[in-house]
Coordinates of C-alpha atoms and ligand atoms in Angstrom, one line a residue:
M434 CA -15.4 -26.0 90.3
K435 CA -15.9 -24.4 86.9
E436 CA -16.0 -21.0 88.7
R437 CA -11.9 -22.2 89.5
F438 CA -11.3 -23.2 86.5
V439 CA -12.6 -19.8 84.7
M440 CA -10.9 -17.8 87.3
K441 CA -7.4 -19.7 86.5
E442 CA -8.3 -19.4 82.9
H443 CA -8.7 -15.4 83.5
N444 CA -5.5 -15.5 85.7
T445 CA -3.1 -16.6 82.7
K446 CA -4.5 -14.0 80.8
L447 CA -4.3 -11.4 83.6
A448 CA -0.5 -12.4 83.7
I449 CA 0.2 -12.2 80.1
L450 CA -1.2 -9.1 80.5
S451 CA 0.9 -7.8 82.8
L452 CA 3.8 -8.8 81.2
L453 CA 3.1 -6.8 77.7
A454 CA 2.2 -4.1 80.2
Q455 CA 5.9 -3.2 80.5
G456 CA 6.6 -2.6 77.1
G457 CA 8.3 -3.9 74.0
F458 CA 8.0 -7.3 72.5
H459 CA 7.4 -10.5 74.0
S460 CA 7.9 -13.3 72.1
G461 CA 5.4 -16.7 72.8
E462 CA 8.1 -18.8 73.7
R463 CA 9.1 -16.0 76.1
L464 CA 5.9 -15.8 77.4
G465 CA 5.2 -19.7 77.7
E466 CA 8.2 -20.5 79.4
H467 CA 7.5 -17.6 82.0
L468 CA 4.0 -19.2 82.9
G469 CA 5.0 -22.8 82.1
I470 CA 2.4 -23.1 79.1
S471 CA 3.1 -24.1 75.6
R472 CA 3.2 -21.1 72.9
A473 CA -0.3 -22.8 71.1
A474 CA -1.4 -22.3 74.1
V475 CA -0.3 -18.4 74.9
S476 CA -1.4 -17.5 71.0
K477 CA -4.8 -19.0 72.7
H478 CA -4.4 -16.7 75.5
I479 CA -3.7 -13.6 73.2
K480 CA -6.6 -14.5 71.1
G481 CA -9.1 -14.6 74.6
I482 CA -7.4 -11.2 75.4
Q483 CA -7.9 -9.4 72.1
E484 CA -11.9 -10.5 72.7
W485 CA -11.7 -8.3 75.7
G486 CA -11.3 -5.4 73.7
V487 CA -7.0 -5.1 73.7
D488 CA -5.5 -3.9 70.6
I489 CA -2.5 -6.6 70.5
F490 CA -0.2 -7.2 67.6
R491 CA 2.2 -9.6 66.7
V492 CA 5.6 -9.3 64.4
Q493 CA 7.2 -12.5 63.0
G494 CA 10.6 -13.6 64.9
K495 CA 9.7 -10.4 67.7
G496 CA 6.7 -11.5 69.3
Y497 CA 3.9 -10.0 70.5
Q498 CA 3.1 -6.0 71.8
L499 CA 0.8 -4.0 73.0
A500 CA -0.6 -1.6 70.1
T501 CA -1.4 1.3 72.8
P502 CA 0.9 1.3 76.5
I503 CA -1.6 0.8 79.2
E504 CA -1.5 1.4 82.9
L505 CA -2.9 -1.3 84.7
L506 CA -4.7 -0.8 88.0
D507 CA -2.7 -1.9 90.9
P508 CA -4.0 -3.0 94.2
K509 CA -1.3 -1.7 96.2
Q510 CA -1.4 1.8 94.5
L511 CA -4.8 2.1 94.9
E512 CA -4.5 1.0 98.7
Q513 CA -2.1 3.7 99.2
N514 CA -4.6 6.5 97.8
L515 CA -7.8 5.3 98.8
V516 CA -9.7 6.5 101.9
V517 CA -12.6 3.7 101.5
P518 CA -12.1 -0.1 101.3
F519 CA -12.2 -1.7 97.7
E520 CA -12.0 -4.7 96.0
L521 CA -10.5 -5.0 92.4
I522 CA -12.0 -7.9 90.4
P523 CA -10.2 -7.7 87.0
I524 CA -12.8 -9.2 85.2
I525 CA -16.3 -9.3 86.0
D526 CA -19.8 -9.6 84.7
S527 CA -21.0 -5.5 86.3
T528 CA -19.4 -4.0 89.5
N529 CA -22.6 -2.7 90.3
Q530 CA -24.3 -6.2 89.9
Y531 CA -21.1 -7.2 92.6
L532 CA -22.0 -4.7 95.3
I533 CA -25.8 -5.4 94.9
E534 CA -25.0 -8.6 95.7
K535 CA -22.9 -8.5 98.7
Q536 CA -24.3 -5.2 100.3
D537 CA -25.5 -7.0 103.3
T538 CA -21.4 -7.4 104.4
L539 CA -20.9 -4.0 103.1
P540 CA -19.9 -0.5 105.0
S541 CA -20.9 2.5 103.5
G542 CA -18.4 3.7 101.1
A543 CA -17.3 0.2 99.8
V544 CA -15.9 0.3 96.0
C545 CA -15.3 -2.0 93.3
L546 CA -13.5 -1.7 90.9
A547 CA -12.7 -3.7 87.3
E548 CA -10.7 -3.7 84.5
Y549 CA -13.1 -5.4 82.2
Q550 CA -17.1 -6.0 82.4
A551 CA -18.4 -8.8 80.3
A552 CA -22.1 -7.4 81.0
G553 CA -21.5 -3.8 81.9
R554 CA -25.0 -1.6 82.2
G555 CA -26.9 1.6 81.2
R556 CA -30.0 3.1 82.8
R557 CA -33.2 0.5 81.8
G558 CA -30.8 -2.6 80.8
R559 CA -28.7 -1.0 78.2
Q560 CA -25.6 -1.9 77.8
W561 CA -22.5 -0.1 78.8
V562 CA -19.6 -0.5 76.6
S563 CA -16.8 -2.4 79.0
P564 CA -13.3 -2.7 77.1
F565 CA -10.4 -3.9 79.2
A566 CA -8.2 -1.7 80.8
S567 CA -8.8 1.6 78.3
N568 CA -12.0 3.0 80.6
L569 CA -13.0 3.2 84.5
Y570 CA -15.4 1.1 85.9
L571 CA -16.3 2.2 89.6
S572 CA -19.1 1.4 92.0
M573 CA -19.4 2.4 95.2
Y574 CA -22.1 1.6 98.0
W575 CA -24.1 3.8 100.0
R576 CA -26.8 3.7 102.8
L577 CA -29.0 6.2 102.7
D578 CA -30.6 6.7 105.9
A579 CA -32.6 9.5 104.2
G580 CA -34.5 6.6 102.2
M581 CA -35.4 6.6 98.6
A582 CA -36.7 10.0 98.1
A583 CA -33.1 11.3 98.5
A584 CA -31.8 8.7 95.9
M585 CA -32.5 10.5 93.0
G586 CA -30.1 13.1 93.9
L587 CA -27.1 11.1 94.0
S588 CA -26.6 10.6 90.3
L589 CA -26.3 14.5 90.5
V590 CA -24.2 14.9 93.6
V591 CA -21.2 12.1 92.3
G592 CA -21.7 13.9 88.9
V593 CA -20.6 17.2 90.5
A594 CA -17.7 15.3 92.5
I595 CA -16.3 14.3 89.1
V596 CA -15.8 17.2 87.3
E597 CA -14.9 19.1 90.4
S598 CA -12.4 16.8 91.0
L599 CA -10.9 16.4 87.4
E600 CA -11.0 20.5 87.2
Q601 CA -8.2 20.1 90.4
Q602 CA -6.2 17.3 88.5
G603 CA -5.8 20.5 85.6
I604 CA -8.7 18.8 83.4
H605 CA -10.8 21.1 82.3
D606 CA -14.3 21.7 80.2
V607 CA -15.7 18.2 81.5
K608 CA -19.9 19.2 82.0
L609 CA -22.9 17.7 83.3
K610 CA -26.3 16.3 81.5
W611 CA -29.3 15.8 83.6
P612 CA -28.9 13.2 85.1
N613 CA -26.7 11.5 85.0
D614 CA -24.0 11.4 81.6
L615 CA -20.9 13.3 81.8
Y616 CA -19.7 15.3 78.4
Y617 CA -16.7 17.0 76.8
K618 CA -17.6 18.8 74.0
D619 CA -21.2 17.8 73.1
K620 CA -20.0 14.0 73.6
K621 CA -20.7 11.5 76.0
L622 CA -17.7 10.8 77.8
A623 CA -19.4 8.7 81.0
G624 CA -22.5 7.8 83.0
I625 CA -23.7 7.1 86.1
L626 CA -26.1 4.5 87.3
V627 CA -27.5 4.5 90.5
E628 CA -29.4 1.3 91.5
M629 CA -31.4 0.4 94.8
S630 CA -30.3 -2.9 96.2
G631 CA -32.7 -3.0 98.7
Q632 CA -34.7 -1.3 101.4
A633 CA -34.3 -1.9 104.9
G634 CA -36.5 0.1 107.6
G635 CA -36.5 3.7 106.0
A636 CA -33.0 3.3 105.0
A637 CA -32.0 3.0 101.0
N638 CA -29.0 0.2 99.8
L639 CA -27.8 2.1 96.9
V640 CA -24.9 1.1 94.6
I641 CA -23.7 4.0 92.4
G642 CA -21.4 3.3 89.9
M643 CA -19.5 4.8 86.9
G644 CA -18.3 3.7 83.7
M645 CA -16.0 7.2 82.2
N646 CA -13.8 6.5 78.9
L647 CA -10.5 6.9 79.5
M648 CA -8.7 6.2 76.1
M649 CA -11.1 4.0 74.0
S650 CA -10.7 4.2 70.7
G651 CA -11.9 3.0 67.0
E652 CA -15.4 2.3 65.9
V653 CA -17.9 1.1 69.3
S654 CA -21.0 -0.4 66.9
A655 CA -22.9 -0.6 70.1
I656 CA -22.7 3.0 71.0
D657 CA -25.5 4.6 69.0
Q658 CA -25.0 8.2 70.4
P659 CA -21.4 10.6 69.9
W660 CA -18.8 9.4 72.1
T661 CA -15.6 10.7 73.8
S662 CA -12.8 10.0 75.9
L663 CA -10.8 11.6 78.8
A664 CA -7.8 11.6 76.8
E665 CA -9.4 14.3 74.3
A666 CA -9.7 16.6 77.3
S667 CA -5.9 16.2 79.1
D668 CA -2.6 17.1 77.9
Q669 CA -1.5 15.0 80.2
P670 CA -0.5 11.1 80.2
L671 CA -3.6 9.9 81.8
Q672 CA -3.0 8.2 85.5
R673 CA -5.7 5.3 86.0
N674 CA -4.9 4.3 89.0
Q675 CA -4.5 8.1 90.4
L676 CA -7.9 9.0 88.8
A677 CA -9.6 5.9 89.9
A678 CA -8.5 6.9 93.4
S679 CA -9.2 10.8 93.5
F680 CA -13.0 9.9 92.0
A681 CA -13.9 7.2 94.8
N682 CA -13.0 9.7 97.4
A683 CA -14.4 13.2 95.9
W684 CA -17.7 10.7 95.8
Y685 CA -16.9 9.9 99.7
S686 CA -16.9 13.1 100.7
A687 CA -20.1 14.7 98.3
L688 CA -21.9 11.9 99.7
K689 CA -21.4 12.6 103.3
Q690 CA -21.9 16.0 102.8
Y691 CA -24.8 15.1 101.0
E692 CA -26.1 13.0 103.8
F693 CA -26.1 16.2 105.8
Q694 CA -26.9 18.7 103.9
G695 CA -29.2 17.4 101.0
M696 CA -29.1 19.1 97.5
Q697 CA -28.8 22.5 98.9
G698 CA -25.0 22.6 98.7
F699 CA -24.9 21.0 94.9
V700 CA -27.8 23.1 93.1
E701 CA -25.2 25.7 92.2
R702 CA -22.2 23.6 91.9
W703 CA -24.2 21.5 89.2
N704 CA -25.6 24.4 87.5
Q705 CA -22.0 25.8 86.8
Y706 CA -21.1 22.5 85.0
D707 CA -24.4 21.9 83.1
N708 CA -24.0 21.4 79.2
F709 CA -27.0 22.5 78.1
L710 CA -28.0 25.7 80.3
N711 CA -30.0 27.9 78.6
R712 CA -29.9 25.7 75.7
E713 CA -32.6 24.5 73.8
V714 CA -33.4 20.8 74.4
K715 CA -36.0 18.2 74.7
L716 CA -37.3 16.1 77.3
I717 CA -38.4 12.5 76.0
M718 CA -40.8 10.8 78.8
A719 CA -42.7 7.4 78.1
N720 CA -45.7 8.8 76.0
R721 CA -44.3 12.3 75.1
E722 CA -41.8 15.0 73.9
I723 CA -41.3 18.5 75.3
K724 CA -39.2 20.8 73.9
G725 CA -37.7 24.3 75.6
I726 CA -34.6 26.0 77.2
A727 CA -32.7 24.2 79.8
R728 CA -32.4 26.4 82.7
G729 CA -30.7 24.2 85.2
I730 CA -31.7 21.9 88.1
D731 CA -33.5 23.6 91.4
A732 CA -33.6 22.2 94.8
S733 CA -35.2 18.7 94.7
G734 CA -32.6 17.8 91.5
A735 CA -35.3 18.6 88.8
I736 CA -34.5 19.8 85.1
L737 CA -36.0 23.2 85.0
L738 CA -37.7 23.8 81.7
E739 CA -38.5 27.0 80.1
T740 CA -41.7 26.9 77.4
D741 CA -44.0 29.6 76.1
E742 CA -46.1 28.9 79.5
G743 CA -43.4 29.4 82.2
I744 CA -40.4 27.4 84.0
T745 CA -41.5 23.8 85.1
P746 CA -39.2 21.3 86.9
Y747 CA -39.2 17.7 86.1
I748 CA -38.0 14.5 87.8
G749 CA -38.2 11.0 87.5
G750 CA -35.8 8.0 85.9
E751 CA -38.0 7.9 82.9
I752 CA -36.5 10.9 81.7
S753 CA -34.3 11.8 78.7
L754 CA -32.6 15.0 77.6
R755 CA -31.7 15.6 74.5
G756 CA -30.0 18.7 72.8
D757 CA -32.7 19.9 69.9
D758 CA -30.9 19.0 67.5
R759 CA -30.8 15.1 68.0
Ligands
LIG554 P1 -30.4 9.1 79.1 O1 -30.4 10.5 78.6 O2 -31.9 8.5 78.8 O3 -29.4 8.6 79.9 P2 -28.6 7.3 77.6 O4 -28.6 7.3 75.8 O5 -27.6 8.3 77.8 O6 -29.9 8.3 77.5 P3 -28.0 5.5 79.3 O7 -28.3 4.2 79.6 O8 -28.0 6.5 80.1 O9 -28.6 6.3 77.9 O10 -26.5 5.0 78.6 C1 -26.2 3.9 77.8 C2 -26.0 4.0 76.3 O11 -25.1 4.8 76.6 C3 -25.8 2.5 75.6 O12 -27.5 2.8 74.5 C4 -25.0 3.8 74.3 O13 -25.9 4.3 73.6 C5 -24.5 4.6 75.0 N1 -23.0 3.8 75.8 C6 -22.6 2.6 75.8 N2 -21.4 2.6 76.0 C7 -20.8 3.5 76.1 C8 -19.6 3.9 76.6 N3 -18.6 3.2 77.3 N4 -19.3 5.8 76.6 C9 -20.0 6.1 75.8 N5 -21.3 5.7 75.9 C10 -21.7 4.5 75.6
LIG555 C1 -25.3 5.2 81.9 O1 -25.2 6.1 81.2 O2 -26.7 4.8 81.7 C2 -25.1 4.5 82.7 C3 -23.6 3.7 82.4 C4 -23.0 3.2 84.1 C5 -21.8 2.6 83.9 C6 -21.5 2.1 85.0 S1 -19.6 0.8 84.4 C7 -19.7 0.8 86.1 C8 -20.8 0.5 87.0 N1 -21.4 -0.9 86.3 C9 -22.6 -1.2 85.6 O3 -22.6 -2.4 85.2 N2 -22.6 -0.1 85.2 C10 -21.8 0.8 85.8

């Protein structure tokens, strides 16, 4: 009962948002009439929408307007462009969590997209800041017959697929940071999170999720590192539906290729986009830090670090790479 009530609340907010997304001013009275609720109720919902991270302002005598135009994710457009099955759940806790819970019913390639995540997460339980409609939150379920050992490579493979897809769309200079981030001009643009949702026989059930900032703005106190948005890298207005579909389709073909060929087909491509190639970096591990020069990845997906002792591969989920100046 509670869940149904919450859903209904969301539906009213989403209906207000789709009216505002058409552009221009919308009076509280008209919005109320349209939705069969009072002006006071409209105003309460607007506050709730603002808490999702949407910038709405009100001008006396005119009504409400979005501070920046938004393109909402649209199931029809996604349907036309996606080669994989998908669910669009505008308001969710975490798209990764949703697919993990549904894994038994899903084919490889099934996608979940959201406009807002109340509990978006990064590696090791860190928060992923997920305001409404200014970014992309996209997850895909994949059953990897090669098992857990091959799962480490997934964030690398998916990262390559995203950068190549952006290049094809005329958006250049997005780079990769080992093992799971996308960078633009040395700032974090997107993060990839691979989670295992169980093992059946030798196969691993995996959920791969990406959050990419598209037009996030302002001060975000929860982010303790330099970050940026894709709008900075593009001279054209970004089309969220088209971007989401192109990423999911690119993941699907890259993951298929990974199943057949393993990392082999991806090492050179990853190194081509390495943000830290031949730069001084440090690797931060549970109980030590090592400084050296980054020399790309090897065929197992390990990061190669050159020190006085030579070139050594490092691999494992607990390692973080940083530029040596940070
Ligand atoms: P690592 O190298 O270990 O992956 P990381 O700091 O990038 O380090 P992650 O777990 O990959 O850590 O990502 C989570 C971190 O990303 C958060 O602690 C925060 O600093 C940052 N972050 C959270 N939301 C966003 C966002 N929307 N855009 C950019 N960065 C974000
Ligand atoms: C990271 O940099 O640590 C990875 C961040 C991954 C965020 C995405 S947003 C979609 C999916 N759902 C989540 O809760 N996390 C991932």
